Short mmCIF file of C-alpha atoms in Angstrom, two decimals:
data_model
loop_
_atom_site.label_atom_id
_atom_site.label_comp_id
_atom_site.label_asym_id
_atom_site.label_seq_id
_atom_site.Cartn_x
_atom_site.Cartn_y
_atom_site.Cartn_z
CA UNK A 197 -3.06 -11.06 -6.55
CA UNK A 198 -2.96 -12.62 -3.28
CA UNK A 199 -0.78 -10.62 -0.29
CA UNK A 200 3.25 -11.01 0.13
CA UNK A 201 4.61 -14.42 -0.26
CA UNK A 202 4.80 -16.39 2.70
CA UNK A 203 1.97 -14.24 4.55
CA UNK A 204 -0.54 -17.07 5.38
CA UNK A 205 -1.08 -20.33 4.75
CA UNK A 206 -4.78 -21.59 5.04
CA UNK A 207 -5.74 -19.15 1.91
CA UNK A 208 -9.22 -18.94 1.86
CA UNK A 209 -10.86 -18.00 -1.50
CA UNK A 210 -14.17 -15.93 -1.80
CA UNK A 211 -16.07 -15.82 -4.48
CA UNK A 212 -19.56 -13.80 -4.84
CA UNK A 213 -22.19 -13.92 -7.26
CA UNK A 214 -22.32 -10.21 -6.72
CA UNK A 215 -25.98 -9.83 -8.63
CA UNK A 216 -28.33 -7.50 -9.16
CA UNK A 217 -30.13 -7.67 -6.48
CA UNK A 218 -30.07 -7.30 -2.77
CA UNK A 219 -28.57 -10.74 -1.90
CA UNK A 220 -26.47 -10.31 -4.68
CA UNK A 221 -25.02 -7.61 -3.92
CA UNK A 222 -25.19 -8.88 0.32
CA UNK A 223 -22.92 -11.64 -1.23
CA UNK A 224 -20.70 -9.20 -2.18
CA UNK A 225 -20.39 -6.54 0.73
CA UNK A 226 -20.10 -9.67 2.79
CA UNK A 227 -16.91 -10.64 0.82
CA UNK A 228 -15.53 -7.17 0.39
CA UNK A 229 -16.19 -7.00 4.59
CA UNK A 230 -14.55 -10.60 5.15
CA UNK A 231 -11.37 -9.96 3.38
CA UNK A 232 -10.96 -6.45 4.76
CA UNK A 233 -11.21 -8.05 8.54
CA UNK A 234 -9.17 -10.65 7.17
CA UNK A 235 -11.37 -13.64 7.09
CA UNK A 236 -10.09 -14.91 3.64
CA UNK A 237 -9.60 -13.21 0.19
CA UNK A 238 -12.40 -12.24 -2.15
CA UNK A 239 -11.23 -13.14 -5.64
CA UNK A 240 -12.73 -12.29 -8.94
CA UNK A 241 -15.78 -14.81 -10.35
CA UNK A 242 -15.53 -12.63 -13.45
CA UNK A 243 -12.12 -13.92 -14.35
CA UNK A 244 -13.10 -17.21 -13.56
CA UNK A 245 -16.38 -17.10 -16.13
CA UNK A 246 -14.20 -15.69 -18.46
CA UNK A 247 -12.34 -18.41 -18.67
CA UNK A 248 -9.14 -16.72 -18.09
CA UNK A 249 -6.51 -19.56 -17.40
CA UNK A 250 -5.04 -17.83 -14.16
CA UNK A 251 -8.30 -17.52 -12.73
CA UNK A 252 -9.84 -20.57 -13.87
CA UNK A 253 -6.43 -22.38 -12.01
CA UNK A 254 -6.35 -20.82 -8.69
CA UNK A 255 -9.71 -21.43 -8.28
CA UNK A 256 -8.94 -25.08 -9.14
CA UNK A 257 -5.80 -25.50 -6.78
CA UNK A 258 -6.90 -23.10 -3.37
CA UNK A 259 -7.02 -25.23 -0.90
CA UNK A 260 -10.12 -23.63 0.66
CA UNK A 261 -13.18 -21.75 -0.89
CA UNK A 262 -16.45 -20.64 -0.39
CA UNK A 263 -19.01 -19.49 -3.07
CA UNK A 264 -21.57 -16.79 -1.55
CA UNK A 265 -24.56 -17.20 -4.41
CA UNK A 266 -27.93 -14.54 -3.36
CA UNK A 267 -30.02 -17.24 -4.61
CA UNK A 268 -31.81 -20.66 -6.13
CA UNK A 269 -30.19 -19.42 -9.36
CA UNK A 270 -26.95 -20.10 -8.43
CA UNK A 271 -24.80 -18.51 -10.93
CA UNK A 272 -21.62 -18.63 -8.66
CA UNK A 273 -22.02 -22.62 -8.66
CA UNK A 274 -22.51 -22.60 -12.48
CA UNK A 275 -19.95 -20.43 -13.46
CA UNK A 276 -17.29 -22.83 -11.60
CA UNK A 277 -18.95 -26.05 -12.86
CA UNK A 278 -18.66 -24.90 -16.10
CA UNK A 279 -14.94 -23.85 -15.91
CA UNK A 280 -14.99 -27.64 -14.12
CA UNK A 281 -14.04 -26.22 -10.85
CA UNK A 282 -14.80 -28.21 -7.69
CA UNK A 283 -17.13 -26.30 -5.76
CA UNK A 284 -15.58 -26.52 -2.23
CA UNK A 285 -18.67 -24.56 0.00
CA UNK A 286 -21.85 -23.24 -1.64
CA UNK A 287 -23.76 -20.62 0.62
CA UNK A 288 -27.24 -19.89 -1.03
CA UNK A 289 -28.21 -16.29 0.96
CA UNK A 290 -32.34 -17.04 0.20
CA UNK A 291 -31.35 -20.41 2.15
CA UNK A 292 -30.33 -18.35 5.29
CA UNK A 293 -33.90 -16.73 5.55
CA UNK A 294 -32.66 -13.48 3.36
CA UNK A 295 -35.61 -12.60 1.34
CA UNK A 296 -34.74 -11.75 -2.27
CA UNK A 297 -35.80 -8.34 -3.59
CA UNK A 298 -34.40 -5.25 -5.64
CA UNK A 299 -33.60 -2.94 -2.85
CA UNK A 300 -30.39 -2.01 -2.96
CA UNK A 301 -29.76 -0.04 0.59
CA UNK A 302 -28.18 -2.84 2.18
CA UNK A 303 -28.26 -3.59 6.17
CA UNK A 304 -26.33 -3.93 8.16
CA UNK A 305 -28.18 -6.53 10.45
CA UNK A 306 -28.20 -8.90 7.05
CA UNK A 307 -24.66 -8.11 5.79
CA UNK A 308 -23.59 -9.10 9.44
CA UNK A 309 -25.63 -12.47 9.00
CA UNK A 310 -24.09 -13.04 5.63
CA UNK A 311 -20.56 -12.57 7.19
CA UNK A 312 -21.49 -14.90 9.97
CA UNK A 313 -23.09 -17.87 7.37
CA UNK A 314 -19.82 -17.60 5.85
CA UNK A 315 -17.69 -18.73 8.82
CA UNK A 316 -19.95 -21.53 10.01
CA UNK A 317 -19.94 -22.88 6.15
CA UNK A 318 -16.42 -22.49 6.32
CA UNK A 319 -15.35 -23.05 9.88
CA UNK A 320 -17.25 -26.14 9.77
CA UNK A 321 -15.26 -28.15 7.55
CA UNK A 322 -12.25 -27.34 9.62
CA UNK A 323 -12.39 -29.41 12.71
CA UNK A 324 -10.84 -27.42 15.65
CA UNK A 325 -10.50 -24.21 13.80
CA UNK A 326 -11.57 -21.48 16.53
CA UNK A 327 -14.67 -19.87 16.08
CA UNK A 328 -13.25 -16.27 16.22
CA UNK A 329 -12.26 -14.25 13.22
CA UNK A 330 -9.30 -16.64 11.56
CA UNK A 331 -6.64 -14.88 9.14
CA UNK A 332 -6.98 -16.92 6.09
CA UNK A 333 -5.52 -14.94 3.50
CA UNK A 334 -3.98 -15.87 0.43
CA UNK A 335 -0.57 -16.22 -0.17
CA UNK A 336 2.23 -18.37 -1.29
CA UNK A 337 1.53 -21.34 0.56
CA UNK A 338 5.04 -21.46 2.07
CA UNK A 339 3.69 -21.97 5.21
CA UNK A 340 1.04 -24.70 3.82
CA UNK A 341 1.74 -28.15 5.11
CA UNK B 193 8.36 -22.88 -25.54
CA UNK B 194 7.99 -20.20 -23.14
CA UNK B 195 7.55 -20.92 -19.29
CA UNK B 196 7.04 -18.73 -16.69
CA UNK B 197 7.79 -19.06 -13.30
CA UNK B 198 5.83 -16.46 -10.58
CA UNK B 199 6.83 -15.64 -7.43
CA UNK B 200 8.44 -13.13 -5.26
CA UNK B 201 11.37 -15.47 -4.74
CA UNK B 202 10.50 -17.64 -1.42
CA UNK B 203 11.44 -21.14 -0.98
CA UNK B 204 8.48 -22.67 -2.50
CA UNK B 205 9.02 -20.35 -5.82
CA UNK B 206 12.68 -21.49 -6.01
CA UNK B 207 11.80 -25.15 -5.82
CA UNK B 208 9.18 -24.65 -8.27
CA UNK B 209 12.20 -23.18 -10.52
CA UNK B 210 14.58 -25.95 -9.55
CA UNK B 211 11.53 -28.77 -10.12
CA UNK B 212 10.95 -27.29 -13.55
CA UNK B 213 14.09 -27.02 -14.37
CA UNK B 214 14.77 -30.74 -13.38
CA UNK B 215 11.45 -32.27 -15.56
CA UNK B 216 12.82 -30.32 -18.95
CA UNK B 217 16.09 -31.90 -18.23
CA UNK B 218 14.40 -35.09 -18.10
CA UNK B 219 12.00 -34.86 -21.02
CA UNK B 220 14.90 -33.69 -23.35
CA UNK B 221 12.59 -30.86 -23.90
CA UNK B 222 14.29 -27.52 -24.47
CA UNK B 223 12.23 -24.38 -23.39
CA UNK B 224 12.57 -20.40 -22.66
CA UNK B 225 12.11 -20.13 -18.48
CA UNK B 226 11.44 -17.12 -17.10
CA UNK B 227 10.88 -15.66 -13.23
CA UNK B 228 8.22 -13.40 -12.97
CA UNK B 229 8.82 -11.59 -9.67
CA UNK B 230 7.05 -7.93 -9.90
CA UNK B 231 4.12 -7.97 -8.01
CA UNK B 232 2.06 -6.05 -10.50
CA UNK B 233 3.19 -8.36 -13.76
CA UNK B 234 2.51 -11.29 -11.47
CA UNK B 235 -1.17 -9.66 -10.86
CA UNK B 236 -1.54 -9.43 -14.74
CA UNK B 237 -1.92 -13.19 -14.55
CA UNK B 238 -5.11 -13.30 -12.17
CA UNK B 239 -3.12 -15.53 -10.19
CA UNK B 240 -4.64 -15.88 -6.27
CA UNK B 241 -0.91 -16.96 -4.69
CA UNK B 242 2.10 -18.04 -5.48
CA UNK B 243 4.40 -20.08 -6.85
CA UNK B 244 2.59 -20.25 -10.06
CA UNK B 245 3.78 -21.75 -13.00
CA UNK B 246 2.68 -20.03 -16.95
CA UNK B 247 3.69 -22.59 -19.82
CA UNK B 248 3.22 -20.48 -23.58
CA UNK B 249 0.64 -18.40 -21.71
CA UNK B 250 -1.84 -20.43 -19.83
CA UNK B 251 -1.53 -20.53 -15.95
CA UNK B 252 -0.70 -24.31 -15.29
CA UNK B 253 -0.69 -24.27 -11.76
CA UNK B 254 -0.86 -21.77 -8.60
CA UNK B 255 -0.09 -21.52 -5.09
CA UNK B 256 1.79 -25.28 -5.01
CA UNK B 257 5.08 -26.47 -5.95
CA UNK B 258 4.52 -28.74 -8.97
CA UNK B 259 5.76 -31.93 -9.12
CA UNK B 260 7.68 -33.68 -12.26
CA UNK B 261 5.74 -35.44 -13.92
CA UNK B 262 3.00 -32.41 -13.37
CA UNK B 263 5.61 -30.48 -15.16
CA UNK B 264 6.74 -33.12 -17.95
CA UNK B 265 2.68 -33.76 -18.67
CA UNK B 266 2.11 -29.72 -19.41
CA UNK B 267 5.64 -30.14 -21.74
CA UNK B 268 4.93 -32.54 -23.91
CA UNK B 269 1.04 -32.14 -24.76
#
């Protein structure tokens, strides 16, 4: 669940494809990374393919979301458009020049690149916001206009 | 019916409470409400924030107050 009531109010949800391969798993180091620094809240695409109705409905009602897919394939985007989820932000990692393979040993020079994509996507829809690392966790809203 | 509200207890959960309450009142519908405020049970929903409102075990709505008629449509489907 998302931190203590009342602890932020923009509550940005992260979702990774988290595949099999290296931008999969980029997409999800980059989340794990994010919400650690406090640059959002990963939350769990599983849940949200599974059609479990808490998951499915958060993901409907955040205010604010990115999905971090490795590739073309897209399985992030599908899994919400089946569960009829809007899909807010789309990053495709291939589309940011990240080569797709099966090596596993991440770096660090792409998992920092990943991070960045993440806050232009997102810092771009948000006229003003600061370029700098924002605290976007989730929360109760109470402090959402 | 069984509806649950979750939330640690901050304004925007106890509206959510009051705004439920309210909408059964109105619909003439008669129904079990329960707060959910452990942190851990509330995790056992998969919710991402609070308030978030469970009607006979589906998650209706999270991290918003609902309004009435929000409340009255999931009430009388």
């Amino acid at each position: 669940m998302a931190a203590g009531c009342c602890g932020g109010g923009n509550d940005l949800m992260i979702l990774a494809c988290a595949g099999g391969s290296n931008v999969g798993q980029l997409s999800n180091q980059a989340a794990v990374e994010l919400t650690q620094e406090g640059f959002g809240k990963m939350f769990c695409l599983a849940g949200i393919g599974g059609q479990l109705s808490g998951f499915v409905q958060s993901a409907r009602d955040v205010p604010l979301m990115v999905a971090i897919d490795g590739c073309q394939v897209g399985c992030a985007k599908a899994i919400l458009e089946l569960a009829q989820v809007p899909v807010k932000h789309q990053l495709v990692l291939t589309d940011e020049g990240i080569e797709k393979n099966k090596d596993l040993c991440l770096q660090r020079a792409d998992i920092d690149q990943v991070k960045a994509a993440v806050k232009r996507v997102v810092l771009s829809s948000r006229p003003g916001a600061a370029a700098g690392p924002a605290v976007m966790t989730g929360g109760c809203g109470c402090n959402r206009g | 019916m069984e509806i649950k509200i979750l939330g640690p207890g901050c304004p925007k959960c106890q509206q959510t409470e009051k705004v439920v309450k309210e909408a059964l009142a109105e619909a003439g519908v008669i129904a079990d409400i329960e707060k959910v405020t452990d942190a851990m049970k509330i995790a056992g929903y998969g919710v991402f924030g609070t308030p978030a409102v469970v009607v006979d075990g589906n998650v209706k709505l999270v991290g918003k107050i609902p309004t009435k008629e929000d409340v009255k449509a999931w009430i009388t489907k």
